[in-house]
């Protein structure tokens, strides 16, 4: 009897409960159809599989649970629409931040930053993965670049493919909001970026037995520099 | 012996069944009461007075309370107020923005209102689930300024109505420094402490004997205990937790059949192409969120890919609709009340003559942080036809200066295709056309526009996604003189004006001893109105106002709600006397 009452109560409550209408009324994602070029050897995506993710729009609105891939070759966020199976490059100016959930067991946070490019007069918006945020911040652009061309014979037809591979770019944001850029993780190159703090940084690396050539160790160095207030 | 035993057993069984049935009924009733009240709202509207002259403003304070906790509800953000005359359609429709369960402002009564009794109805969209009987109703008397006959009928009062507000018995106690005041004299009022912090609205107005079915916030909360009808929940209205919801249905006007899965597009005139869409459900119903962006704008609704051989139509629900007309019991005898109305008319006339009506202080406008639902957020190719030789129509423009666009004519109708740069061919999907920011469902409507009419053309030659919709490119035309206004909607399209939010102001306090010239009359029937007074639980709250040259008895009424959900309804009265009487003037 009680079960009947509880179930009836639950049903009535369902009718009166405010349904989750936010998803219906949230902003619509906008983008251009993504045609995936097959002329590459290697993957142009940072996350190989479609990953569940959330997007923070430039309007401040949050869009949840979309299938996403980050294309490192084009520096674009690609969305798979599960209703029409279309793949769309999202309008970059509309995306402020995004989160990729459970990529190799971890959740990754990307933000859009504006960095000046020597080849262009104005700054350029790029997506970077947030590794450390503090006085010193470390962002990694998960860049994928063309390496060298290779001719491949398929059905007696010679095709030219490009080898592509990950070439991450490291952006260190200083307290002055300026960015220092590293394309390769080298101890000397890193120390040269901070000539006045060279000794303190060397000490951190030495005492913690860190190898800057390893990305996780490099992240640790920046974290320790923040902790030990090197700046 | 056996039959007797059987009888006894049957009796025991029957008793047990009856007992179980009774318990079940009690439990079900409890569950239903609980379920029915959960998530529902109660609304209360306090006005500064109950008698007005057309042309005056009604100052109001709206409370939206949670039906269970009786505290201010944070759910609905939109409230609706309707003013209607006896047995007729609404005279005024007002949409207000509710913040933290409260709203206040003023409603300007048109000068042309005919004299009579009116009813104010206040509700939220979510309250439609509870039924119209749960809306707030309040009766007002409004007289036209030029009505000399004053032969309209008044509300017939029941003994219950007349005994509802007993000022002297109410808590917290309200005290004035005196009982009788002279003209232009400062009145000091002290309101006793409350159980917890409270928000109240205070009005000081001239008392009249004109009948009014006054309901205090305490009465309204008592009445709200009535259980609603369950069947009314079937047409569920979502709570307007962010902004107004536009509700409508797509039907086939030939068969009156509702259409499911129809895509309804909404946009409005703007410098940027904008779009919002909704898909109809199995009952043909759709809902759209009208953010502040749409306030006061004309809405252009259309159905995407409406079949040519069917007569699809968009029907919009009237958010102010009231199913039953108001038909109260009226009495013809208003001779005793004429004197008060004539006096009120004279005061309004004098104030207008001396231009003393600039009392409404416009509230600060609502922050413009609305978001335009832009159709794209990417770079576009922009073409200015004025940079080229003048061309007579859009067909010529497409041929001569828009190489990405191909317009073809089939069976007398024009169709457009956009060149896809990646595929190196024309796209099979039709591009999205926008004219002055509005989604245009038919290229044939813009084909006549030439270089003289078009200011700018923006193009995106790529397949575009807007949510789940896909378009074969974008062409956005900005005309020189808003050509969209003259565009004739298709049979499956609709144009409607979205009302503006009520942004009425509040009464400005005037100190007649400093600001007013002593030779200028200072006549007021509303001495004080404060829609947002904070009462605290630790000490009494004081406020001051000035009497005017209008000699009368005034009521001080305080209504509100405390943080713990306790309704507050209190007040007192004062007398203003002198040798001058306005009716003698």
mmCIF file of N, CA and C in Angstrom, chain A residues 9-132:
data_model
loop_
_atom_site.group_PDB
_atom_site.id
_atom_site.type_symbol
_atom_site.label_atom_id
_atom_site.label_comp_id
_atom_site.label_asym_id
_atom_site.label_seq_id
_atom_site.Cartn_x
_atom_site.Cartn_y
_atom_site.Cartn_z
ATOM 1 N N UNK A 9 2.861 9.201 -5.646
ATOM 2 C CA UNK A 9 3.428 10.487 -5.254
ATOM 3 C C UNK A 9 4.553 10.880 -6.197
ATOM 4 N N UNK A 10 5.391 9.903 -6.503
ATOM 5 C CA UNK A 10 6.533 10.173 -7.392
ATOM 6 C C UNK A 10 6.059 10.596 -8.764
ATOM 7 N N UNK A 11 4.973 9.910 -9.238
ATOM 8 C CA UNK A 11 4.465 10.251 -10.570
ATOM 9 C C UNK A 11 3.918 11.673 -10.601
ATOM 10 N N UNK A 12 3.170 12.013 -9.539
ATOM 11 C CA UNK A 12 2.597 13.359 -9.482
ATOM 12 C C UNK A 12 3.710 14.389 -9.420
ATOM 13 N N UNK A 13 4.736 14.060 -8.640
ATOM 14 C CA UNK A 13 5.858 14.989 -8.521
ATOM 15 C C UNK A 13 6.558 15.179 -9.854
ATOM 16 N N UNK A 14 6.637 14.096 -10.637
ATOM 17 C CA UNK A 14 7.281 14.201 -11.943
ATOM 18 C C UNK A 14 6.580 15.219 -12.826
ATOM 19 N N UNK A 15 5.242 15.237 -12.696
ATOM 20 C CA UNK A 15 4.477 16.185 -13.505
ATOM 21 C C UNK A 15 4.766 17.619 -13.090
ATOM 22 N N UNK A 16 4.928 17.789 -11.773
ATOM 23 C CA UNK A 16 5.110 19.143 -11.267
ATOM 24 C C UNK A 16 6.555 19.596 -11.262
ATOM 25 N N UNK A 17 7.449 18.630 -11.354
ATOM 26 C CA UNK A 17 8.876 18.967 -11.296
ATOM 27 C C UNK A 17 9.260 19.776 -12.525
ATOM 28 N N UNK A 18 10.009 20.828 -12.300
ATOM 29 C CA UNK A 18 10.454 21.644 -13.427
ATOM 30 C C UNK A 18 11.395 20.816 -14.295
ATOM 31 N N UNK A 19 11.065 20.608 -15.558
ATOM 32 C CA UNK A 19 11.950 19.814 -16.388
ATOM 33 C C UNK A 19 13.227 20.580 -16.711
ATOM 34 N N UNK A 20 14.247 19.863 -17.064
ATOM 35 C CA UNK A 20 15.529 20.483 -17.394
ATOM 36 C C UNK A 20 15.418 21.108 -18.780
ATOM 37 N N UNK A 21 15.073 22.386 -18.783
ATOM 38 C CA UNK A 21 14.853 23.054 -20.062
ATOM 39 C C UNK A 21 16.088 23.820 -20.519
ATOM 40 N N UNK A 22 17.074 23.905 -19.636
ATOM 41 C CA UNK A 22 18.260 24.691 -19.964
ATOM 42 C C UNK A 22 18.929 24.218 -21.248
ATOM 43 N N UNK A 23 18.993 22.902 -21.419
ATOM 44 C CA UNK A 23 19.683 22.367 -22.597
ATOM 45 C C UNK A 23 18.945 22.753 -23.876
ATOM 46 N N UNK A 24 17.609 22.871 -23.794
ATOM 47 C CA UNK A 24 16.827 23.243 -24.986
ATOM 48 C C UNK A 24 17.109 24.695 -25.347
ATOM 49 N N UNK A 25 17.232 25.521 -24.321
ATOM 50 C CA UNK A 25 17.343 26.952 -24.572
ATOM 51 C C UNK A 25 18.784 27.457 -24.611
ATOM 52 N N UNK A 26 19.738 26.588 -24.432
ATOM 53 C CA UNK A 26 21.126 27.062 -24.431
ATOM 54 C C UNK A 26 21.544 27.462 -25.847
ATOM 55 N N UNK A 27 22.602 28.258 -25.928
ATOM 56 C CA UNK A 27 23.080 28.731 -27.231
ATOM 57 C C UNK A 27 23.415 27.552 -28.136
ATOM 58 N N UNK A 28 23.284 27.795 -29.408
ATOM 59 C CA UNK A 28 23.574 26.745 -30.382
ATOM 60 C C UNK A 28 25.023 26.860 -30.831
ATOM 61 N N UNK A 29 25.667 25.714 -30.971
ATOM 62 C CA UNK A 29 27.048 25.721 -31.459
ATOM 63 C C UNK A 29 27.033 26.076 -32.941
ATOM 64 N N UNK A 30 27.982 26.897 -33.326
ATOM 65 C CA UNK A 30 28.047 27.275 -34.738
ATOM 66 C C UNK A 30 29.416 26.903 -35.291
ATOM 67 N N UNK A 31 29.434 26.457 -36.505
ATOM 68 C CA UNK A 31 30.718 26.080 -37.101
ATOM 69 C C UNK A 31 30.592 25.703 -38.558
ATOM 70 N N UNK A 32 31.733 25.384 -39.117
ATOM 71 C CA UNK A 32 31.815 25.073 -40.539
ATOM 72 C C UNK A 32 32.046 23.583 -40.704
ATOM 73 N N UNK A 33 31.460 22.997 -41.723
ATOM 74 C CA UNK A 33 31.618 21.564 -41.951
ATOM 75 C C UNK A 33 33.104 21.220 -42.077
ATOM 76 N N UNK A 34 33.507 20.151 -41.396
ATOM 77 C CA UNK A 34 34.917 19.767 -41.395
ATOM 78 C C UNK A 34 35.123 18.593 -42.345
ATOM 79 N N UNK A 35 35.895 18.859 -43.382
ATOM 80 C CA UNK A 35 36.256 17.801 -44.326
ATOM 81 C C UNK A 35 37.640 17.311 -43.934
ATOM 82 N N UNK A 36 37.713 16.060 -43.524
ATOM 83 C CA UNK A 36 38.992 15.543 -43.036
ATOM 84 C C UNK A 36 39.869 15.124 -44.208
ATOM 85 N N UNK A 37 40.993 15.777 -44.324
ATOM 86 C CA UNK A 37 41.918 15.439 -45.403
ATOM 87 C C UNK A 37 42.626 14.131 -45.069
ATOM 88 N N UNK A 38 42.709 13.275 -46.073
ATOM 89 C CA UNK A 38 43.327 11.956 -45.848
ATOM 90 C C UNK A 38 44.770 11.929 -46.364
ATOM 91 N N UNK A 39 45.305 13.092 -46.653
ATOM 92 C CA UNK A 39 46.635 13.125 -47.266
ATOM 93 C C UNK A 39 47.765 13.139 -46.236
ATOM 94 N N UNK A 40 47.480 12.617 -45.089
ATOM 95 C CA UNK A 40 48.505 12.629 -44.044
ATOM 96 C C UNK A 40 48.794 11.223 -43.539
ATOM 97 N N UNK A 41 50.013 11.032 -43.133
ATOM 98 C CA UNK A 41 50.372 9.806 -42.428
ATOM 99 C C UNK A 41 50.522 10.217 -40.972
ATOM 100 N N UNK A 42 49.684 9.653 -40.140
ATOM 101 C CA UNK A 42 49.634 10.076 -38.738
ATOM 102 C C UNK A 42 48.310 10.754 -38.464
ATOM 103 N N UNK A 43 47.994 10.956 -37.184
ATOM 104 C CA UNK A 43 46.703 11.571 -36.832
ATOM 105 C C UNK A 43 46.845 13.072 -36.644
ATOM 106 N N UNK A 44 45.866 13.790 -37.184
ATOM 107 C CA UNK A 44 45.899 15.256 -37.018
ATOM 108 C C UNK A 44 45.200 15.692 -35.741
ATOM 109 N N UNK A 45 44.673 14.711 -34.995
ATOM 110 C CA UNK A 45 43.957 15.039 -33.755
ATOM 111 C C UNK A 45 44.794 14.742 -32.524
ATOM 112 N N UNK A 46 44.630 15.589 -31.512
ATOM 113 C CA UNK A 46 45.332 15.372 -30.244
ATOM 114 C C UNK A 46 44.713 14.175 -29.525
ATOM 115 N N UNK A 47 43.370 14.149 -29.455
ATOM 116 C CA UNK A 47 42.686 12.976 -28.915
ATOM 117 C C UNK A 47 42.156 12.171 -30.093
ATOM 118 N N UNK A 48 42.628 10.946 -30.182
ATOM 119 C CA UNK A 48 42.334 10.141 -31.390
ATOM 120 C C UNK A 48 40.849 9.786 -31.491
ATOM 121 N N UNK A 49 40.208 9.543 -30.322
ATOM 122 C CA UNK A 49 38.795 9.130 -30.311
ATOM 123 C C UNK A 49 37.915 10.329 -29.941
ATOM 124 N N UNK A 50 36.660 10.264 -30.378
ATOM 125 C CA UNK A 50 35.714 11.315 -29.990
ATOM 126 C C UNK A 50 35.540 11.272 -28.480
ATOM 127 N N UNK A 51 35.702 12.413 -27.867
ATOM 128 C CA UNK A 51 35.708 12.492 -26.409
ATOM 129 C C UNK A 51 34.568 13.376 -25.937
ATOM 130 N N UNK A 52 33.947 12.945 -24.861
ATOM 131 C CA UNK A 52 32.889 13.746 -24.259
ATOM 132 C C UNK A 52 33.514 15.025 -23.689
ATOM 133 N N UNK A 53 32.933 16.149 -23.972
ATOM 134 C CA UNK A 53 33.536 17.386 -23.474
ATOM 135 C C UNK A 53 32.530 18.489 -23.225
ATOM 136 N N UNK A 54 32.965 19.498 -22.489
ATOM 137 C CA UNK A 54 32.137 20.681 -22.211
ATOM 138 C C UNK A 54 32.798 21.898 -22.853
ATOM 139 N N UNK A 55 31.998 22.849 -23.237
ATOM 140 C CA UNK A 55 32.527 24.053 -23.898
ATOM 141 C C UNK A 55 32.009 25.296 -23.180
ATOM 142 N N UNK A 56 32.925 26.205 -22.861
ATOM 143 C CA UNK A 56 32.522 27.506 -22.330
ATOM 144 C C UNK A 56 32.572 28.497 -23.489
ATOM 145 N N UNK A 57 31.422 29.054 -23.795
ATOM 146 C CA UNK A 57 31.347 29.970 -24.943
ATOM 147 C C UNK A 57 31.800 31.378 -24.554
ATOM 148 N N UNK A 58 32.109 32.158 -25.551
ATOM 149 C CA UNK A 58 32.555 33.536 -25.279
ATOM 150 C C UNK A 58 31.448 34.359 -24.640
ATOM 151 N N UNK A 59 30.209 33.891 -24.747
ATOM 152 C CA UNK A 59 29.076 34.588 -24.126
ATOM 153 C C UNK A 59 28.981 34.284 -22.638
ATOM 154 N N UNK A 60 29.791 33.343 -22.159
ATOM 155 C CA UNK A 60 29.756 32.956 -20.751
ATOM 156 C C UNK A 60 28.885 31.734 -20.506
ATOM 157 N N UNK A 61 28.265 31.256 -21.554
ATOM 158 C CA UNK A 61 27.369 30.098 -21.417
ATOM 159 C C UNK A 61 28.145 28.797 -21.532
ATOM 160 N N UNK A 62 27.698 27.801 -20.808
ATOM 161 C CA UNK A 62 28.376 26.502 -20.805
ATOM 162 C C UNK A 62 27.553 25.500 -21.608
ATOM 163 N N UNK A 63 28.210 24.797 -22.494
ATOM 164 C CA UNK A 63 27.530 23.753 -23.266
ATOM 165 C C UNK A 63 28.130 22.426 -22.808
ATOM 166 N N UNK A 64 27.271 21.503 -22.416
ATOM 167 C CA UNK A 64 27.755 20.258 -21.822
ATOM 168 C C UNK A 64 27.638 19.068 -22.777
ATOM 169 N N UNK A 65 28.524 18.132 -22.531
ATOM 170 C CA UNK A 65 28.451 16.789 -23.131
ATOM 171 C C UNK A 65 28.310 16.792 -24.652
ATOM 172 N N UNK A 66 29.343 17.239 -25.308
ATOM 173 C CA UNK A 66 29.388 17.190 -26.769
ATOM 174 C C UNK A 66 30.580 16.318 -27.157
ATOM 175 N N UNK A 67 30.464 15.643 -28.276
ATOM 176 C CA UNK A 67 31.583 14.825 -28.758
ATOM 177 C C UNK A 67 32.610 15.745 -29.427
ATOM 178 N N UNK A 68 33.809 15.751 -28.888
ATOM 179 C CA UNK A 68 34.812 16.705 -29.370
ATOM 180 C C UNK A 68 36.139 16.031 -29.698
ATOM 181 N N UNK A 69 36.861 16.669 -30.633
ATOM 182 C CA UNK A 69 38.246 16.295 -30.914
ATOM 183 C C UNK A 69 39.002 17.591 -31.118
ATOM 184 N N UNK A 70 40.221 17.627 -30.603
ATOM 185 C CA UNK A 70 41.026 18.812 -30.864
ATOM 186 C C UNK A 70 41.962 18.514 -32.027
ATOM 187 N N UNK A 71 41.846 19.315 -33.082
ATOM 188 C CA UNK A 71 42.687 19.138 -34.258
ATOM 189 C C UNK A 71 43.934 20.012 -34.092
ATOM 190 N N UNK A 72 45.066 19.371 -33.830
ATOM 191 C CA UNK A 72 46.318 20.087 -33.591
ATOM 192 C C UNK A 72 46.931 20.644 -34.860
ATOM 193 N N UNK A 73 46.576 20.065 -35.984
ATOM 194 C CA UNK A 73 47.126 20.535 -37.261
ATOM 195 C C UNK A 73 46.512 21.880 -37.649
ATOM 196 N N UNK A 74 45.214 21.999 -37.443
ATOM 197 C CA UNK A 74 44.511 23.245 -37.810
ATOM 198 C C UNK A 74 44.283 24.166 -36.617
ATOM 199 N N UNK A 75 44.599 23.671 -35.425
ATOM 200 C CA UNK A 75 44.288 24.365 -34.181
ATOM 201 C C UNK A 75 42.801 24.719 -34.145
ATOM 202 N N UNK A 76 41.987 23.700 -34.316
ATOM 203 C CA UNK A 76 40.531 23.890 -34.320
ATOM 204 C C UNK A 76 39.885 22.831 -33.435
ATOM 205 N N UNK A 77 38.750 23.204 -32.842
ATOM 206 C CA UNK A 77 37.977 22.249 -32.066
ATOM 207 C C UNK A 77 36.886 21.699 -32.980
ATOM 208 N N UNK A 78 36.868 20.381 -33.114
ATOM 209 C CA UNK A 78 35.910 19.753 -34.029
ATOM 210 C C UNK A 78 34.830 19.050 -33.212
ATOM 211 N N UNK A 79 33.594 19.288 -33.614
ATOM 212 C CA UNK A 79 32.429 18.735 -32.892
ATOM 213 C C UNK A 79 31.707 17.742 -33.786
ATOM 214 N N UNK A 80 31.408 16.584 -33.219
ATOM 215 C CA UNK A 80 30.637 15.581 -33.948
ATOM 216 C C UNK A 80 29.194 15.701 -33.489
ATOM 217 N N UNK A 81 28.331 16.107 -34.397
ATOM 218 C CA UNK A 81 26.913 16.224 -34.056
ATOM 219 C C UNK A 81 26.292 14.837 -34.108
ATOM 220 N N UNK A 82 25.862 14.338 -32.949
ATOM 221 C CA UNK A 82 25.372 12.957 -32.918
ATOM 222 C C UNK A 82 23.993 12.795 -33.553
ATOM 223 N N UNK A 83 23.340 13.920 -33.932
ATOM 224 C CA UNK A 83 22.035 13.794 -34.580
ATOM 225 C C UNK A 83 22.163 13.645 -36.097
ATOM 226 N N UNK A 84 23.095 14.404 -36.685
ATOM 227 C CA UNK A 84 23.233 14.286 -38.142
ATOM 228 C C UNK A 84 24.602 13.737 -38.545
ATOM 229 N N UNK A 85 25.408 13.365 -37.554
ATOM 230 C CA UNK A 85 26.750 12.798 -37.757
ATOM 231 C C UNK A 85 27.667 13.707 -38.582
ATOM 232 N N UNK A 86 27.347 14.980 -38.593
ATOM 233 C CA UNK A 86 28.221 15.934 -39.267
ATOM 234 C C UNK A 86 29.362 16.338 -38.347
ATOM 235 N N UNK A 87 30.538 16.565 -38.936
ATOM 236 C CA UNK A 87 31.687 17.030 -38.150
ATOM 237 C C UNK A 87 31.885 18.505 -38.481
ATOM 238 N N UNK A 88 31.937 19.333 -37.452
ATOM 239 C CA UNK A 88 32.007 20.774 -37.686
ATOM 240 C C UNK A 88 33.158 21.409 -36.901
ATOM 241 N N UNK A 89 33.917 22.256 -37.597
ATOM 242 C CA UNK A 89 34.949 23.068 -36.926
ATOM 243 C C UNK A 89 34.197 24.191 -36.239
ATOM 244 N N UNK A 90 34.250 24.235 -34.938
ATOM 245 C CA UNK A 90 33.494 25.269 -34.231
ATOM 246 C C UNK A 90 34.110 26.640 -34.456
ATOM 247 N N UNK A 91 33.260 27.652 -34.545
ATOM 248 C CA UNK A 91 33.753 29.027 -34.733
ATOM 249 C C UNK A 91 34.656 29.375 -33.551
ATOM 250 N N UNK A 92 35.921 29.633 -33.870
ATOM 251 C CA UNK A 92 36.919 29.819 -32.807
ATOM 252 C C UNK A 92 36.593 31.002 -31.895
ATOM 253 N N UNK A 93 36.068 32.054 -32.495
ATOM 254 C CA UNK A 93 35.788 33.240 -31.676
ATOM 255 C C UNK A 93 34.645 32.989 -30.687
ATOM 256 N N UNK A 94 33.877 31.915 -30.928
ATOM 257 C CA UNK A 94 32.727 31.597 -30.077
ATOM 258 C C UNK A 94 33.135 30.717 -28.892
ATOM 259 N N UNK A 95 34.325 30.095 -28.998
ATOM 260 C CA UNK A 95 34.772 29.159 -27.952
ATOM 261 C C UNK A 95 35.812 29.853 -27.082
ATOM 262 N N UNK A 96 35.580 29.844 -25.785
ATOM 263 C CA UNK A 96 36.525 30.471 -24.872
ATOM 264 C C UNK A 96 37.413 29.410 -24.207
ATOM 265 N N UNK A 97 36.770 28.378 -23.729
ATOM 266 C CA UNK A 97 37.498 27.285 -23.074
ATOM 267 C C UNK A 97 36.787 25.986 -23.396
ATOM 268 N N UNK A 98 37.486 24.885 -23.266
ATOM 269 C CA UNK A 98 36.793 23.599 -23.360
ATOM 270 C C UNK A 98 37.519 22.546 -22.529
ATOM 271 N N UNK A 99 36.754 21.534 -22.196
ATOM 272 C CA UNK A 99 37.283 20.455 -21.360
ATOM 273 C C UNK A 99 37.077 19.139 -22.106
ATOM 274 N N UNK A 100 38.112 18.380 -22.200
ATOM 275 C CA UNK A 100 37.992 17.038 -22.779
ATOM 276 C C UNK A 100 38.032 16.060 -21.619
ATOM 277 N N UNK A 101 36.976 15.247 -21.518
ATOM 278 C CA UNK A 101 36.872 14.362 -20.353
ATOM 279 C C UNK A 101 37.464 13.001 -20.660
ATOM 280 N N UNK A 102 38.203 12.532 -19.709
ATOM 281 C CA UNK A 102 38.736 11.174 -19.743
ATOM 282 C C UNK A 102 39.546 10.865 -21.015
ATOM 283 N N UNK A 103 40.545 11.683 -21.258
ATOM 284 C CA UNK A 103 41.496 11.390 -22.339
ATOM 285 C C UNK A 103 42.664 10.649 -21.679
ATOM 286 N N UNK A 104 42.804 9.387 -22.012
ATOM 287 C CA UNK A 104 43.813 8.522 -21.367
ATOM 288 C C UNK A 104 43.708 8.634 -19.838
ATOM 289 N N UNK A 105 42.487 8.656 -19.360
ATOM 290 C CA UNK A 105 42.264 8.637 -17.908
ATOM 291 C C UNK A 105 42.306 9.987 -17.229
ATOM 292 N N UNK A 106 42.527 11.044 -17.966
ATOM 293 C CA UNK A 106 42.538 12.354 -17.293
ATOM 294 C C UNK A 106 41.664 13.373 -18.036
ATOM 295 N N UNK A 107 41.195 14.363 -17.278
ATOM 296 C CA UNK A 107 40.383 15.427 -17.878
ATOM 297 C C UNK A 107 41.298 16.591 -18.257
ATOM 298 N N UNK A 108 41.193 17.033 -19.479
ATOM 299 C CA UNK A 108 42.093 18.086 -19.953
ATOM 300 C C UNK A 108 41.328 19.379 -20.159
ATOM 301 N N UNK A 109 41.958 20.461 -19.750
ATOM 302 C CA UNK A 109 41.330 21.778 -19.849
ATOM 303 C C UNK A 109 42.102 22.614 -20.867
ATOM 304 N N UNK A 110 41.401 23.128 -21.842
ATOM 305 C CA UNK A 110 42.015 23.982 -22.868
ATOM 306 C C UNK A 110 41.412 25.383 -22.777
ATOM 307 N N UNK A 111 42.259 26.377 -23.002
ATOM 308 C CA UNK A 111 41.736 27.751 -23.079
ATOM 309 C C UNK A 111 42.247 28.403 -24.355
ATOM 310 N N UNK A 112 41.584 29.479 -24.714
ATOM 311 C CA UNK A 112 42.034 30.216 -25.902
ATOM 312 C C UNK A 112 42.857 31.400 -25.418
ATOM 313 N N UNK A 113 44.088 31.508 -25.918
ATOM 314 C CA UNK A 113 44.911 32.663 -25.539
ATOM 315 C C UNK A 113 45.296 33.426 -26.805
ATOM 316 N N UNK A 114 45.635 34.661 -26.608
ATOM 317 C CA UNK A 114 46.050 35.482 -27.747
ATOM 318 C C UNK A 114 47.547 35.719 -27.658
ATOM 319 N N UNK A 115 48.260 35.215 -28.637
ATOM 320 C CA UNK A 115 49.719 35.410 -28.652
ATOM 321 C C UNK A 115 50.108 36.113 -29.938
ATOM 322 N N UNK A 116 51.110 36.950 -29.831
ATOM 323 C CA UNK A 116 51.529 37.654 -31.043
ATOM 324 C C UNK A 116 52.452 36.755 -31.858
ATOM 325 N N UNK A 117 52.216 36.795 -33.124
ATOM 326 C CA UNK A 117 52.983 35.977 -34.060
ATOM 327 C C UNK A 117 53.823 36.944 -34.893
ATOM 328 N N UNK A 118 55.082 36.671 -35.016
ATOM 329 C CA UNK A 118 55.973 37.604 -35.721
ATOM 330 C C UNK A 118 55.568 37.792 -37.172
ATOM 331 N N UNK A 119 54.910 36.758 -37.744
ATOM 332 C CA UNK A 119 54.529 36.857 -39.158
ATOM 333 C C UNK A 119 53.261 37.684 -39.358
ATOM 334 N N UNK A 120 52.562 37.984 -38.278
ATOM 335 C CA UNK A 120 51.318 38.748 -38.407
ATOM 336 C C UNK A 120 51.382 40.002 -37.542
ATOM 337 N N UNK A 121 50.687 40.996 -37.989
ATOM 338 C CA UNK A 121 50.702 42.261 -37.245
ATOM 339 C C UNK A 121 49.938 42.101 -35.932
ATOM 340 N N UNK A 122 48.728 41.548 -36.039
ATOM 341 C CA UNK A 122 47.917 41.398 -34.827
ATOM 342 C C UNK A 122 48.191 40.060 -34.154
ATOM 343 N N UNK A 123 47.730 39.949 -32.925
ATOM 344 C CA UNK A 123 47.897 38.706 -32.187
ATOM 345 C C UNK A 123 47.041 37.604 -32.779
ATOM 346 N N UNK A 124 47.339 36.392 -32.377
ATOM 347 C CA UNK A 124 46.614 35.262 -32.936
ATOM 348 C C UNK A 124 45.992 34.464 -31.794
ATOM 349 N N UNK A 125 44.770 34.006 -31.998
ATOM 350 C CA UNK A 125 44.109 33.194 -30.970
ATOM 351 C C UNK A 125 44.479 31.732 -31.169
ATOM 352 N N UNK A 126 44.974 31.114 -30.114
ATOM 353 C CA UNK A 126 45.298 29.686 -30.199
ATOM 354 C C UNK A 126 44.699 28.952 -29.002
ATOM 355 N N UNK A 127 44.432 27.670 -29.198
ATOM 356 C CA UNK A 127 43.973 26.841 -28.088
ATOM 357 C C UNK A 127 45.184 26.201 -27.423
ATOM 358 N N UNK A 128 45.243 26.291 -26.113
ATOM 359 C CA UNK A 128 46.358 25.689 -25.378
ATOM 360 C C UNK A 128 45.817 24.884 -24.196
ATOM 361 N N UNK A 129 46.536 23.833 -23.867
ATOM 362 C CA UNK A 129 46.143 23.031 -22.709
ATOM 363 C C UNK A 129 46.698 23.696 -21.453
ATOM 364 N N UNK A 130 45.872 23.784 -20.446
ATOM 365 C CA UNK A 130 46.305 24.423 -19.199
ATOM 366 C C UNK A 130 47.021 23.375 -18.348
ATOM 367 N N UNK A 131 48.298 23.615 -18.052
ATOM 368 C CA UNK A 131 49.051 22.674 -17.215
ATOM 369 C C UNK A 131 49.240 23.229 -15.817
ATOM 370 N N UNK A 132 49.692 24.487 -15.739
ATOM 371 C CA UNK A 132 49.901 25.117 -14.436
ATOM 372 C C UNK A 132 49.312 26.527 -14.509
#
